[in-house]
Structures are given as C-alpha cells and as structure tokens.
Amino acid sequence: MKAAAFAYARATSVVNALELLGTHGDKAKVLSGGQSLMPAMNLRLTSPELIVDIGELAELRGIAVTGSIVRIGALTRHVDVLKSPEIAANAPLLTEAIAHVAHPAVRNRGTIGGNLAHADPASELPACMVALNATIVVRGQAGERRVAAEEFFKGIYATDLSAQELLVGVELPVASTNSSYFFHEFARRQGDYAIAGLAAQAIVEKDIFTKLRLVFFAVGDRPLLARAATKLINVSLTPEVLAAAMIVLGEELDPQDDHQASASMRRHLAKVLLARGASALLCRPDLNAGGRA
Amino acid sequence: MTASVLISLEVNGERVDAHVLPRLNLADFLREQLQLTGTHVGCEHGVCGACTVRVNGEIVRSCLMLAVQTHGASVQTIEGLSDSGEVADLQAAFRDRNALQCGFCTPGMLMAAQDLLKQEAEPDRERIREHLSGNYCRCTGYHAIIDAIEITARARAGGQA
C-alpha cells in the first residue's frame, strides 16, 4: 500500500524541529531514516498529518568518545555504527548486534535514534541500550533531559518521549577492559526481526560472574532486564544453578503469540539463550550440553 | 502544506527537476514520473528488496524513502547501471547461470550484488548470502544467484570464470 497524504516540513535546526513538534504535537511524526516509520505509513498503521524531516540536521549525526562516555547522535545510521572503530573498541556488543539489524540497504538509511524512538519490542537496539546501561538524551523546548534506557521503553512502540520531544542521542559508558558480552538471536531470515534474542554484558572474575546484565528481546512488550541474572552472580555456576535461573526467567517472561512463534516457543528459546549466553560468557561449554533448555 | 514540493536531483547522471507530493515514495516517483520501470515495487514495506536503488552511491529501499528526501541527491537505478555497462558481466553471469526466471527480483538482486562486489573483492558464499539476505527471489531458490555472483567476483579478481 501507499502512505496516506501528509504535509511535509524539512526541519532546519533542532530548535525548528521542536517548534514544529510543539505546534503539532501528536499529529506530527518525526522522520529520521524512515526505515520503521515508512513501512508503518505504507501499511497505514499510522497516518500523521505532518512529517517533520530531521534528516538534514548534521548536529545530530556522529559518534564521539569523551572520557568514559561514548555519545552517538540520533541521526547516526546503523551502517555508521557497524563500521565505527570507536564503537567496536568501546561498545563491541553494539557492533555485533547491529549486524543483525535488518539488511544492508536498510542499514544505509535507518538511524539509531529512529530505531530507539520507534521501540519495536523485537528490535535489537533497545535491548542493547538496556544491557549497556545507556542514557537516552531527549530534548524539548524547555531543554534537555536524560533518561536511563531501562526507564525509557514503556511498551510496544511506546517510550518515555512526549509528542513534543526529540530523541537527540544516546550515551554509553565505555566498556571496561575486563567486561565481556554476548549477543544472539533467533530469526527466520538473517536480518529479520527476532523471534527471541539476548543481549548481555558481564564482568567475569575467576570464572564467576561479578556483574551480569541479561536483556531479552522479542519476548515481551519491551526489553526485559532479567532478574534471573541475580541467580548467576557470585556463585560457582553448576547445571543446578543454571536450572534455578531458568525457572526465575520463566516466571518473569510474558511473551506473546504471533505469526512467527507461540508464547511457549518464545519461552523455550529464551531459556536456550540463557544457557548459551552463560556458557559462552564463562567459556564453559559443559553448561550448554546439547543446547537443551 | 500537503501541496507538492519542488525537488532537484540527479537520476542516472541527468538533472531532474520535479514537483512531487510529499506522500510519493521514490520507487513510484522513478516508475511513474520518470518511467524508469526497472525498479520494481514488491512488498512496499522494505522486506522484499525488489525496489533497491542507489542514493548517493549507497543502496537503499526506494519504497522506504520519500521522493522529497532525494532533493539534492544522486540516484542511480538499474537502468543507469545497465546502460553504463557497470554490471554487464554480472548480468551475463545471471543469464548464463539461470539466476533469474521471472526476473521480478533481478534488478534489486543486481543492485545488492554490485554493492557487495564494490566493497569486497572476493566474498565467499556465506558473505554473498548475508548481503543478499534482504532480497527475496521466489523462483530460483537462490543457489544460481549465489553462483552468478561468486563467478563474477572471481572473474573480476582475475581468476577463471
């Protein structure tokens, strides 16, 4: 299908974009790379009256590392994140995850800000932001505010952003040298939205997790920072400990049925991911014997 | 403000000035206003890859880009790549290997394949599959397409086809 008719405004600055959003509120939609918004408009899932195109705002583009913070501008494209040596060095989880975000032609247009503001529960990047303890930087006419990624995602396509605000960037803590990460997702086709996925960041000391953030995606209405991880921290991991963590995970998951998978299949896959993640992060193949959940 | 917008861009090396409605996507603009019908429209939500074109040298989905967003840009379609001879060897390999049947996906496949071969001299079959993962073909089962691209890559690298 084709998008319904709308008016179009090319924002000339962030201030100008905020003025337009201030005037039109939820009748307007921000167009960044358009790789989530355009499909939604073509499918008539959304029909904004006004499109505010922020694509020309160079001030929102780019990756910068200052001290212990990696800052990524909202308009930075997936392809730029994927190829960035700064991201590979300081947030390698993101480099790995972004290779799973759609396909090359989509990554050439899609932006990190657009992806996060869209908040698809099956998307990789919101989960990575939570795993990496990112801060989402939001600007409104009254000024800038910062929201922890964990607090930013509110549900399916729902975030903490108001209709008058613009997501302008994200800030990630530089990964400490002793940290490790794990990313895996199940999808029907390379680049498709995940059926179930896991983004994890950990610190392992002497074969024991001292820190562990396990964030599951596509298994609920938003990224799930799993409490099950607490069962794996500061203990010597045995199959019994892992099984106990899986029970906790099963209780906190609330996956949905859809055309790709049933809720019970998603629950199963999340447990498989937990075992694989723990096994990979600790370099303990025995914990994932047979890949059973 | 739903009125048409004047855009100026370059399409296959030629300057184009046009009035377009904001809702018009690039694929429909190319096909209906410029009669460049080599760009195919399949799913219209970014899944099938049939509408793949180049904007400023990089492949994009033309169904997921508005014509108004191409103001000031350089667009290349399959007609441009074909006429310049840039993909002549790839097209020949597709023909030789039966890498197309109905041909609907072929313009997008050629666009994606050439994009890969410009970035990597000799991608292995896994890399080729990965780069083409966003392009659906409902006829060939993909093996012949991978063959054609692999053979072209080898030939360009100076090996035997």
GROMACS .gro file of C-alpha atoms in nm:
model
  454
    1MET     CA    1   0.000   0.000   0.000
    2LYS     CA    2   0.095   0.365  -0.015
    3ALA     CA    3   0.117   0.616   0.267
    4ALA     CA    4  -0.184   0.842   0.320
    5ALA     CA    5  -0.138   1.209   0.230
    6PHE     CA    6   0.050   1.427   0.476
    7ALA     CA    7   0.216   1.766   0.491
    8TYR     CA    8   0.592   1.779   0.491
    9ALA     CA    9   0.833   2.010   0.670
   10ARG     CA   10   1.210   1.987   0.645
   11ALA     CA   11   1.345   2.095   0.981
   12THR     CA   12   1.631   2.343   0.956
   13SER     CA   13   1.758   2.300   1.311
   14VAL     CA   14   1.676   2.111   1.629
   15VAL     CA   15   1.508   2.427   1.760
   16ASN     CA   16   1.297   2.446   1.443
   17ALA     CA   17   1.202   2.077   1.473
   18LEU     CA   18   1.098   2.131   1.837
   19GLU     CA   19   0.887   2.432   1.737
   20LEU     CA   20   0.706   2.222   1.478
   21LEU     CA   21   0.651   1.941   1.728
   22GLY     CA   22   0.539   2.195   1.988
   23THR     CA   23   0.276   2.325   1.748
   24HIS     CA   24   0.154   1.998   1.601
   25GLY     CA   25   0.212   1.752   1.887
   26ASP     CA   26   0.089   1.401   1.823
   27LYS     CA   27  -0.048   1.493   1.480
   28ALA     CA   28   0.314   1.508   1.365
   29LYS     CA   29   0.572   1.234   1.326
   30VAL     CA   30   0.947   1.276   1.314
   31LEU     CA   31   1.110   1.131   1.003
   32SER     CA   32   1.470   1.026   1.064
   33GLY     CA   33   1.588   0.739   0.843
   34GLY     CA   34   1.231   0.628   0.780
   35GLN     CA   35   1.303   0.256   0.795
   36SER     CA   36   1.039   0.194   1.062
   37LEU     CA   37   0.812   0.491   1.002
   38MET     CA   38   0.778   0.443   0.626
   39PRO     CA   39   0.667   0.077   0.649
   40ALA     CA   40   0.417   0.176   0.919
   41MET     CA   41   0.285   0.457   0.698
   42ASN     CA   42   0.276   0.242   0.385
   43LEU     CA   43   0.079  -0.021   0.578
   44ARG     CA   44  -0.148   0.259   0.708
   45LEU     CA   45  -0.069   0.164   1.064
   46THR     CA   46  -0.001   0.532   1.119
   47SER     CA   47  -0.121   0.835   0.922
   48PRO     CA   48   0.039   1.151   1.058
   49GLU     CA   49  -0.086   1.487   0.934
   50LEU     CA   50   0.263   1.630   0.930
   51ILE     CA   51   0.603   1.477   0.873
   52VAL     CA   52   0.891   1.664   1.033
   53ASP     CA   53   1.200   1.553   0.840
   54ILE     CA   54   1.509   1.589   1.060
   55GLY     CA   55   1.736   1.417   0.805
   56GLU     CA   56   1.938   1.730   0.732
   57LEU     CA   57   2.030   1.809   1.091
   58ALA     CA   58   2.404   1.738   1.083
   59GLU     CA   59   2.434   1.836   1.451
   60LEU     CA   60   2.254   1.511   1.540
   61ARG     CA   61   2.496   1.290   1.350
   62GLY     CA   62   2.818   1.129   1.464
   63ILE     CA   63   2.999   0.923   1.724
   64ALA     CA   64   3.227   1.077   1.984
   65VAL     CA   65   3.421   0.929   2.274
   66THR     CA   66   3.498   1.164   2.560
   67GLY     CA   67   3.650   1.021   2.875
   68SER     CA   68   3.435   0.731   2.984
   69ILE     CA   69   3.133   0.813   2.765
   70VAL     CA   70   3.052   0.717   2.406
   71ARG     CA   71   2.799   0.956   2.260
   72ILE     CA   72   2.604   0.858   1.948
   73GLY     CA   73   2.394   1.122   1.776
   74ALA     CA   74   2.036   1.025   1.698
   75LEU     CA   75   2.084   1.055   1.322
   76THR     CA   76   2.384   0.824   1.315
   77ARG     CA   77   2.296   0.546   1.074
   78HIS     CA   78   2.322   0.175   1.153
   79VAL     CA   79   2.592   0.135   0.887
   80ASP     CA   80   2.800   0.407   1.057
   81VAL     CA   81   2.768   0.236   1.395
   82LEU     CA   82   2.851  -0.102   1.239
   83LYS     CA   83   3.171   0.031   1.078
   84SER     CA   84   3.279   0.258   1.362
   85PRO     CA   85   3.615   0.166   1.522
   86GLU     CA   86   3.515   0.373   1.828
   87ILE     CA   87   3.207   0.157   1.879
   88ALA     CA   88   3.399  -0.166   1.816
   89ALA     CA   89   3.656  -0.063   2.078
   90ASN     CA   90   3.420   0.081   2.339
   91ALA     CA   91   3.084  -0.091   2.293
   92PRO     CA   92   3.155  -0.412   2.098
   93LEU     CA   93   2.815  -0.556   2.190
   94LEU     CA   94   2.660  -0.291   1.969
   95THR     CA   95   2.887  -0.371   1.674
   96GLU     CA   96   2.786  -0.735   1.693
   97ALA     CA   97   2.417  -0.665   1.744
   98ILE     CA   98   2.382  -0.411   1.467
   99ALA     CA   99   2.490  -0.664   1.206
  100HIS     CA  100   2.157  -0.831   1.286
  101VAL     CA  101   1.955  -0.515   1.234
  102ALA     CA  102   1.779  -0.562   0.901
  103HIS     CA  103   1.972  -0.571   0.575
  104PRO     CA  104   2.244  -0.354   0.416
  105ALA     CA  105   2.001  -0.134   0.219
  106VAL     CA  106   1.801  -0.068   0.536
  107ARG     CA  107   2.112  -0.009   0.750
  108ASN     CA  108   2.222   0.256   0.500
  109ARG     CA  109   1.919   0.468   0.593
  110GLY     CA  110   1.800   0.357   0.936
  111THR     CA  111   1.923   0.559   1.234
  112ILE     CA  112   1.986   0.471   1.595
  113GLY     CA  113   1.758   0.748   1.719
  114GLY     CA  114   1.476   0.643   1.491
  115ASN     CA  115   1.510   0.283   1.598
  116LEU     CA  116   1.501   0.365   1.969
  117ALA     CA  117   1.216   0.614   1.942
  118HIS     CA  118   1.015   0.355   1.746
  119ALA     CA  119   1.069   0.100   2.027
  120ASP     CA  120   0.981  -0.219   1.846
  121PRO     CA  121   0.996  -0.489   2.115
  122ALA     CA  122   1.160  -0.728   1.867
  123SER     CA  123   1.436  -0.484   1.781
  124GLU     CA  124   1.794  -0.548   1.889
  125LEU     CA  125   1.899  -0.195   1.979
  126PRO     CA  126   1.663  -0.114   2.268
  127ALA     CA  127   1.784  -0.435   2.438
  128CYS     CA  128   2.148  -0.338   2.378
  129MET     CA  129   2.086   0.005   2.529
  130VAL     CA  130   1.947  -0.154   2.845
  131ALA     CA  131   2.229  -0.412   2.859
  132LEU     CA  132   2.489  -0.138   2.818
  133ASN     CA  133   2.330   0.087   3.079
  134ALA     CA  134   2.283   0.362   2.824
  135THR     CA  135   2.132   0.701   2.882
  136ILE     CA  136   1.884   0.833   2.628
  137VAL     CA  137   1.918   1.207   2.566
  138VAL     CA  138   1.590   1.384   2.495
  139ARG     CA  139   1.536   1.747   2.405
  140GLY     CA  140   1.219   1.951   2.436
  141GLN     CA  141   1.151   2.320   2.410
  142ALA     CA  142   1.221   2.353   2.783
  143GLY     CA  143   1.563   2.193   2.750
  144GLU     CA  144   1.738   1.859   2.765
  145ARG     CA  145   1.671   1.565   2.992
  146ARG     CA  146   1.839   1.228   3.034
  147VAL     CA  147   1.657   0.902   3.083
  148ALA     CA  148   1.810   0.566   3.175
  149ALA     CA  149   1.743   0.318   2.893
  150GLU     CA  150   1.581   0.088   3.149
  151GLU     CA  151   1.317   0.356   3.214
  152PHE     CA  152   1.280   0.473   2.855
  153PHE     CA  153   1.099   0.180   2.694
  154LYS     CA  154   0.739   0.161   2.811
  155GLY     CA  155   0.571  -0.094   2.586
  156ILE     CA  156   0.506  -0.184   2.224
  157TYR     CA  157   0.609   0.124   2.024
  158ALA     CA  158   0.582   0.322   2.346
  159THR     CA  159   0.858   0.523   2.511
  160ASP     CA  160   0.907   0.797   2.765
  161LEU     CA  161   0.921   1.055   2.479
  162SER     CA  162   0.636   1.303   2.464
  163ALA     CA  163   0.496   1.411   2.127
  164GLN     CA  164   0.673   1.746   2.171
  165GLU     CA  165   1.017   1.598   2.232
  166LEU     CA  166   1.301   1.476   2.015
  167LEU     CA  167   1.543   1.196   2.093
  168VAL     CA  168   1.878   1.362   2.017
  169GLY     CA  169   2.129   1.097   2.113
  170VAL     CA  170   2.244   0.820   2.344
  171GLU     CA  171   2.534   0.798   2.585
  172LEU     CA  172   2.702   0.469   2.666
  173PRO     CA  173   2.959   0.406   2.933
  174VAL     CA  174   3.286   0.289   2.775
  175ALA     CA  175   3.305  -0.088   2.826
  176SER     CA  176   3.558  -0.172   3.097
  177THR     CA  177   3.854  -0.375   2.982
  178ASN     CA  178   3.753  -0.680   3.186
  179SER     CA  179   3.395  -0.689   3.057
  180SER     CA  180   3.263  -0.936   2.805
  181TYR     CA  181   2.946  -0.953   2.603
  182PHE     CA  182   2.713  -1.198   2.434
  183PHE     CA  183   2.459  -1.144   2.162
  184HIS     CA  184   2.241  -1.397   1.989
  185GLU     CA  185   1.901  -1.400   1.830
  186PHE     CA  186   1.674  -1.645   1.657
  187ALA     CA  187   1.515  -1.515   1.337
  188ARG     CA  188   1.361  -1.681   1.036
  189ARG     CA  189   1.592  -1.498   0.799
  190GLN     CA  190   1.922  -1.314   0.858
  191GLY     CA  191   1.825  -0.955   0.932
  192ASP     CA  192   1.461  -1.016   1.014
  193TYR     CA  193   1.308  -0.915   1.344
  194ALA     CA  194   1.399  -1.165   1.612
  195ILE     CA  195   1.168  -1.438   1.738
  196ALA     CA  196   1.371  -1.427   2.059
  197GLY     CA  197   1.703  -1.264   2.138
  198LEU     CA  198   1.952  -1.191   2.415
  199ALA     CA  199   2.196  -0.904   2.461
  200ALA     CA  200   2.424  -0.946   2.759
  201GLN     CA  201   2.711  -0.762   2.921
  202ALA     CA  202   2.915  -0.919   3.200
  203ILE     CA  203   3.220  -0.899   3.417
  204VAL     CA  204   3.372  -1.235   3.491
  205GLU     CA  205   3.639  -1.280   3.758
  206LYS     CA  206   3.796  -1.618   3.818
  207ASP     CA  207   3.517  -1.799   3.632
  208ILE     CA  208   3.247  -1.626   3.833
  209PHE     CA  209   3.008  -1.353   3.722
  210THR     CA  210   3.058  -1.044   3.938
  211LYS     CA  211   2.830  -0.839   3.716
  212LEU     CA  212   2.576  -0.961   3.464
  213ARG     CA  213   2.307  -0.782   3.270
  214LEU     CA  214   2.090  -1.015   3.064
  215VAL     CA  215   1.842  -0.835   2.840
  216PHE     CA  216   1.595  -1.041   2.642
  217PHE     CA  217   1.404  -0.900   2.346
  218ALA     CA  218   1.109  -1.009   2.133
  219VAL     CA  219   0.976  -1.198   2.434
  220GLY     CA  220   0.765  -0.922   2.585
  221ASP     CA  221   0.635  -0.574   2.518
  222ARG     CA  222   0.976  -0.415   2.587
  223PRO     CA  223   1.334  -0.524   2.655
  224LEU     CA  224   1.344  -0.738   2.968
  225LEU     CA  225   1.635  -0.687   3.208
  226ALA     CA  226   1.617  -1.033   3.359
  227ARG     CA  227   1.617  -1.077   3.736
  228ALA     CA  228   1.730  -1.431   3.661
  229ALA     CA  229   2.080  -1.288   3.626
  230THR     CA  230   2.098  -1.236   4.003
  231LYS     CA  231   2.089  -1.614   4.044
  232LEU     CA  232   2.409  -1.641   3.842
  233ILE     CA  233   2.615  -1.371   4.012
  234ASN     CA  234   2.883  -1.451   4.271
  235VAL     CA  235   2.820  -1.824   4.258
  236SER     CA  236   3.011  -2.110   4.107
  237LEU     CA  237   2.787  -2.200   3.818
  238THR     CA  238   2.658  -2.554   3.807
  239PRO     CA  239   2.382  -2.703   3.591
  240GLU     CA  240   2.159  -2.687   3.902
  241VAL     CA  241   2.222  -2.314   3.950
  242LEU     CA  242   2.151  -2.258   3.582
  243ALA     CA  243   1.829  -2.458   3.605
  244ALA     CA  244   1.718  -2.244   3.901
  245ALA     CA  245   1.789  -1.929   3.698
  246MET     CA  246   1.580  -2.068   3.413
  247ILE     CA  247   1.286  -2.113   3.646
  248VAL     CA  248   1.315  -1.749   3.755
  249LEU     CA  249   1.339  -1.644   3.391
  250GLY     CA  250   1.030  -1.844   3.304
  251GLU     CA  251   0.836  -1.664   3.577
  252GLU     CA  252   0.934  -1.314   3.471
  253LEU     CA  253   0.877  -1.364   3.098
  254ASP     CA  254   0.548  -1.265   2.941
  255PRO     CA  255   0.593  -1.348   2.572
  256GLN     CA  256   0.330  -1.303   2.306
  257ASP     CA  257   0.182  -1.532   2.046
  258ASP     CA  258   0.212  -1.410   1.691
  259HIS     CA  259   0.252  -1.547   1.339
  260GLN     CA  260   0.622  -1.611   1.399
  261ALA     CA  261   0.607  -1.809   1.721
  262SER     CA  262   0.387  -1.911   2.010
  263ALA     CA  263   0.444  -1.778   2.359
  264SER     CA  264   0.566  -2.118   2.475
  265MET     CA  265   0.816  -2.139   2.190
  266ARG     CA  266   0.950  -1.795   2.284
  267ARG     CA  267   0.974  -1.902   2.649
  268HIS     CA  268   1.170  -2.209   2.543
  269LEU     CA  269   1.402  -2.009   2.317
  270ALA     CA  270   1.472  -1.754   2.590
  271LYS     CA  271   1.586  -2.036   2.818
  272VAL     CA  272   1.807  -2.175   2.542
  273LEU     CA  273   1.958  -1.828   2.505
  274LEU     CA  274   2.020  -1.804   2.878
  275ALA     CA  275   2.213  -2.131   2.873
  276ARG     CA  276   2.408  -2.036   2.564
  277GLY     CA  277   2.486  -1.690   2.699
  278ALA     CA  278   2.608  -1.811   3.036
  279SER     CA  279   2.807  -2.087   2.873
  280ALA     CA  280   2.972  -1.853   2.622
  281LEU     CA  281   3.049  -1.576   2.871
  282LEU     CA  282   3.212  -1.818   3.114
  283CYS     CA  283   3.374  -2.027   2.839
  284ARG     CA  284   3.201  -2.330   2.987
  285PRO     CA  285   3.070  -2.546   2.701
  286ASP     CA  286   2.952  -2.803   2.960
  287LEU     CA  287   2.673  -2.565   3.068
  288ASN     CA  288   2.517  -2.579   2.726
  289ALA     CA  289   2.541  -2.952   2.665
  290GLY     CA  290   2.303  -3.041   2.389
  291GLY     CA  291   2.160  -2.690   2.384
  292ARG     CA  292   1.867  -2.807   2.596
  293ALA     CA  293   1.661  -2.566   2.796
  294MET     CA  294   0.115   2.201   0.318
  295THR     CA  295   0.010   1.875   0.154
  296ALA     CA  296   0.085   2.064  -0.167
  297SER     CA  297   0.355   1.941  -0.400
  298VAL     CA  298   0.717   2.022  -0.332
  299LEU     CA  299   0.980   2.112  -0.590
  300ILE     CA  300   1.279   1.882  -0.586
  301SER     CA  301   1.603   1.885  -0.784
  302LEU     CA  302   1.812   1.575  -0.804
  303GLU     CA  303   2.032   1.376  -1.035
  304VAL     CA  304   1.899   1.050  -1.176
  305ASN     CA  305   2.141   0.830  -1.367
  306GLY     CA  306   2.363   1.132  -1.427
  307GLU     CA  307   2.088   1.358  -1.555
  308ARG     CA  308   1.950   1.658  -1.371
  309VAL     CA  309   1.581   1.619  -1.286
  310ASP     CA  310   1.350   1.892  -1.151
  311ALA     CA  311   1.004   1.780  -1.048
  312HIS     CA  312   0.704   1.867  -0.837
  313VAL     CA  313   0.612   1.580  -0.609
  314LEU     CA  314   0.355   1.521  -0.341
  315PRO     CA  315   0.513   1.452  -0.001
  316ARG     CA  316   0.350   1.106   0.018
  317LEU     CA  317   0.509   0.990  -0.309
  318ASN     CA  318   0.783   0.736  -0.246
  319LEU     CA  319   1.099   0.722  -0.451
  320ALA     CA  320   1.005   0.395  -0.622
  321ASP     CA  321   0.678   0.535  -0.753
  322PHE     CA  322   0.847   0.861  -0.850
  323LEU     CA  323   1.103   0.673  -1.059
  324ARG     CA  324   0.845   0.444  -1.217
  325GLU     CA  325   0.556   0.680  -1.275
  326GLN     CA  326   0.708   1.021  -1.325
  327LEU     CA  327   1.036   0.921  -1.486
  328GLN     CA  328   0.917   0.597  -1.649
  329LEU     CA  329   1.217   0.413  -1.505
  330THR     CA  330   1.026   0.090  -1.455
  331GLY     CA  331   1.329  -0.131  -1.395
  332THR     CA  332   1.289  -0.052  -1.025
  333HIS     CA  333   1.022  -0.295  -0.912
  334VAL     CA  334   0.767  -0.250  -0.638
  335GLY     CA  335   0.701  -0.565  -0.440
  336CYS     CA  336   0.607  -0.552  -0.074
  337GLU     CA  337   0.617  -0.174  -0.015
  338HIS     CA  338   0.742  -0.218   0.338
  339GLY     CA  339   1.109  -0.290   0.300
  340VAL     CA  340   1.107  -0.668   0.318
  341CYS     CA  341   1.149  -0.792  -0.040
  342GLY     CA  342   1.430  -0.577  -0.185
  343ALA     CA  343   1.283  -0.554  -0.537
  344CYS     CA  344   1.290  -0.172  -0.524
  345THR     CA  345   1.660  -0.143  -0.431
  346VAL     CA  346   1.831   0.160  -0.590
  347ARG     CA  347   2.141   0.365  -0.514
  348VAL     CA  348   2.120   0.702  -0.346
  349ASN     CA  349   2.449   0.890  -0.318
  350GLY     CA  350   2.633   0.569  -0.401
  351GLU     CA  351   2.468   0.350  -0.136
  352ILE     CA  352   2.188   0.101  -0.185
  353VAL     CA  353   1.853   0.184  -0.025
  354ARG     CA  354   1.494   0.069  -0.040
  355SER     CA  355   1.320   0.315  -0.271
  356CYS     CA  356   0.981   0.220  -0.120
  357LEU     CA  357   1.106   0.340   0.220
  358MET     CA  358   1.227   0.677   0.104
  359LEU     CA  359   1.015   0.971   0.004
  360ALA     CA  360   1.086   1.142  -0.325
  361VAL     CA  361   1.112   1.472  -0.133
  362GLN     CA  362   1.401   1.325   0.065
  363THR     CA  363   1.607   1.289  -0.253
  364HIS     CA  364   1.628   1.666  -0.303
  365GLY     CA  365   1.992   1.735  -0.384
  366ALA     CA  366   2.078   1.365  -0.404
  367SER     CA  367   2.221   1.149  -0.680
  368VAL     CA  368   2.005   0.847  -0.760
  369GLN     CA  369   2.111   0.553  -0.975
  370THR     CA  370   1.866   0.292  -1.090
  371ILE     CA  371   1.917  -0.039  -1.267
  372GLU     CA  372   1.876   0.147  -1.597
  373GLY     CA  373   2.178   0.361  -1.509
  374LEU     CA  374   2.394   0.069  -1.402
  375SER     CA  375   2.288  -0.131  -1.705
  376ASP     CA  376   2.341   0.145  -1.962
  377SER     CA  377   2.684   0.237  -1.829
  378GLY     CA  378   2.797  -0.126  -1.855
  379GLU     CA  379   2.888  -0.131  -1.486
  380VAL     CA  380   2.704  -0.458  -1.429
  381ALA     CA  381   2.731  -0.607  -1.779
  382ASP     CA  382   2.942  -0.901  -1.656
  383LEU     CA  383   2.707  -0.963  -1.365
  384GLN     CA  384   2.407  -0.959  -1.596
  385ALA     CA  385   2.580  -1.204  -1.830
  386ALA     CA  386   2.660  -1.434  -1.539
  387PHE     CA  387   2.296  -1.422  -1.422
  388ARG     CA  388   2.190  -1.521  -1.773
  389ASP     CA  389   2.448  -1.798  -1.806
  390ARG     CA  390   2.368  -1.947  -1.468
  391ASN     CA  391   1.990  -1.921  -1.496
  392ALA     CA  392   1.995  -1.690  -1.196
  393LEU     CA  393   1.660  -1.548  -1.297
  394GLN     CA  394   1.332  -1.690  -1.412
  395CYS     CA  395   1.051  -1.438  -1.389
  396GLY     CA  396   1.300  -1.156  -1.341
  397PHE     CA  397   1.097  -0.959  -1.090
  398CYS     CA  398   1.366  -0.961  -0.822
  399THR     CA  399   1.659  -0.930  -1.064
  400PRO     CA  400   1.707  -0.550  -1.068
  401GLY     CA  401   1.721  -0.549  -0.688
  402MET     CA  402   1.948  -0.854  -0.684
  403LEU     CA  403   2.190  -0.690  -0.927
  404MET     CA  404   2.190  -0.372  -0.719
  405ALA     CA  405   2.264  -0.560  -0.398
  406ALA     CA  406   2.522  -0.787  -0.563
  407GLN     CA  407   2.710  -0.499  -0.723
  408ASP     CA  408   2.706  -0.317  -0.389
  409LEU     CA  409   2.880  -0.614  -0.228
  410LEU     CA  410   3.132  -0.660  -0.510
  411LYS     CA  411   3.228  -0.293  -0.487
  412GLN     CA  412   3.306  -0.336  -0.118
  413GLU     CA  413   3.467  -0.679  -0.121
  414ALA     CA  414   3.677  -0.829  -0.399
  415GLU     CA  415   3.611  -1.195  -0.330
  416PRO     CA  416   3.329  -1.255  -0.086
  417ASP     CA  417   3.264  -1.619  -0.002
  418ARG     CA  418   2.920  -1.773  -0.049
  419GLU     CA  419   2.825  -1.704   0.310
  420ARG     CA  420   2.902  -1.333   0.272
  421ILE     CA  421   2.708  -1.322  -0.054
  422ARG     CA  422   2.408  -1.482   0.114
  423GLU     CA  423   2.433  -1.239   0.402
  424HIS     CA  424   2.448  -0.934   0.178
  425LEU     CA  425   2.155  -1.055  -0.028
  426SER     CA  426   1.952  -1.160   0.274
  427GLY     CA  427   1.719  -0.864   0.222
  428ASN     CA  428   1.628  -0.963  -0.134
  429TYR     CA  429   1.361  -1.221  -0.197
  430CYS     CA  430   1.358  -1.445  -0.504
  431ARG     CA  431   1.057  -1.675  -0.538
  432CYS     CA  432   1.181  -1.863  -0.848
  433THR     CA  433   1.541  -1.973  -0.834
  434GLY     CA  434   1.600  -2.099  -0.481
  435TYR     CA  435   1.897  -1.859  -0.464
  436HIS     CA  436   2.176  -2.108  -0.546
  437ALA     CA  437   2.205  -1.994  -0.906
  438ILE     CA  438   2.214  -1.631  -0.795
  439ILE     CA  439   2.494  -1.702  -0.548
  440ASP     CA  440   2.678  -1.893  -0.825
  441ALA     CA  441   2.649  -1.600  -1.066
  442ILE     CA  442   2.780  -1.351  -0.811
  443GLU     CA  443   3.063  -1.576  -0.699
  444ILE     CA  444   3.172  -1.634  -1.059
  445THR     CA  445   3.161  -1.263  -1.138
  446ALA     CA  446   3.366  -1.185  -0.828
  447ARG     CA  447   3.630  -1.438  -0.929
  448ALA     CA  448   3.639  -1.313  -1.286
  449ARG     CA  449   3.681  -0.954  -1.172
  450ALA     CA  450   3.957  -1.058  -0.935
  451GLY     CA  451   4.138  -1.204  -1.237
  452GLY     CA  452   4.061  -1.571  -1.188
  453GLN     CA  453   3.892  -1.808  -1.428
  454ALA     CA  454   3.516  -1.779  -1.465
   0.00000   0.00000   0.00000
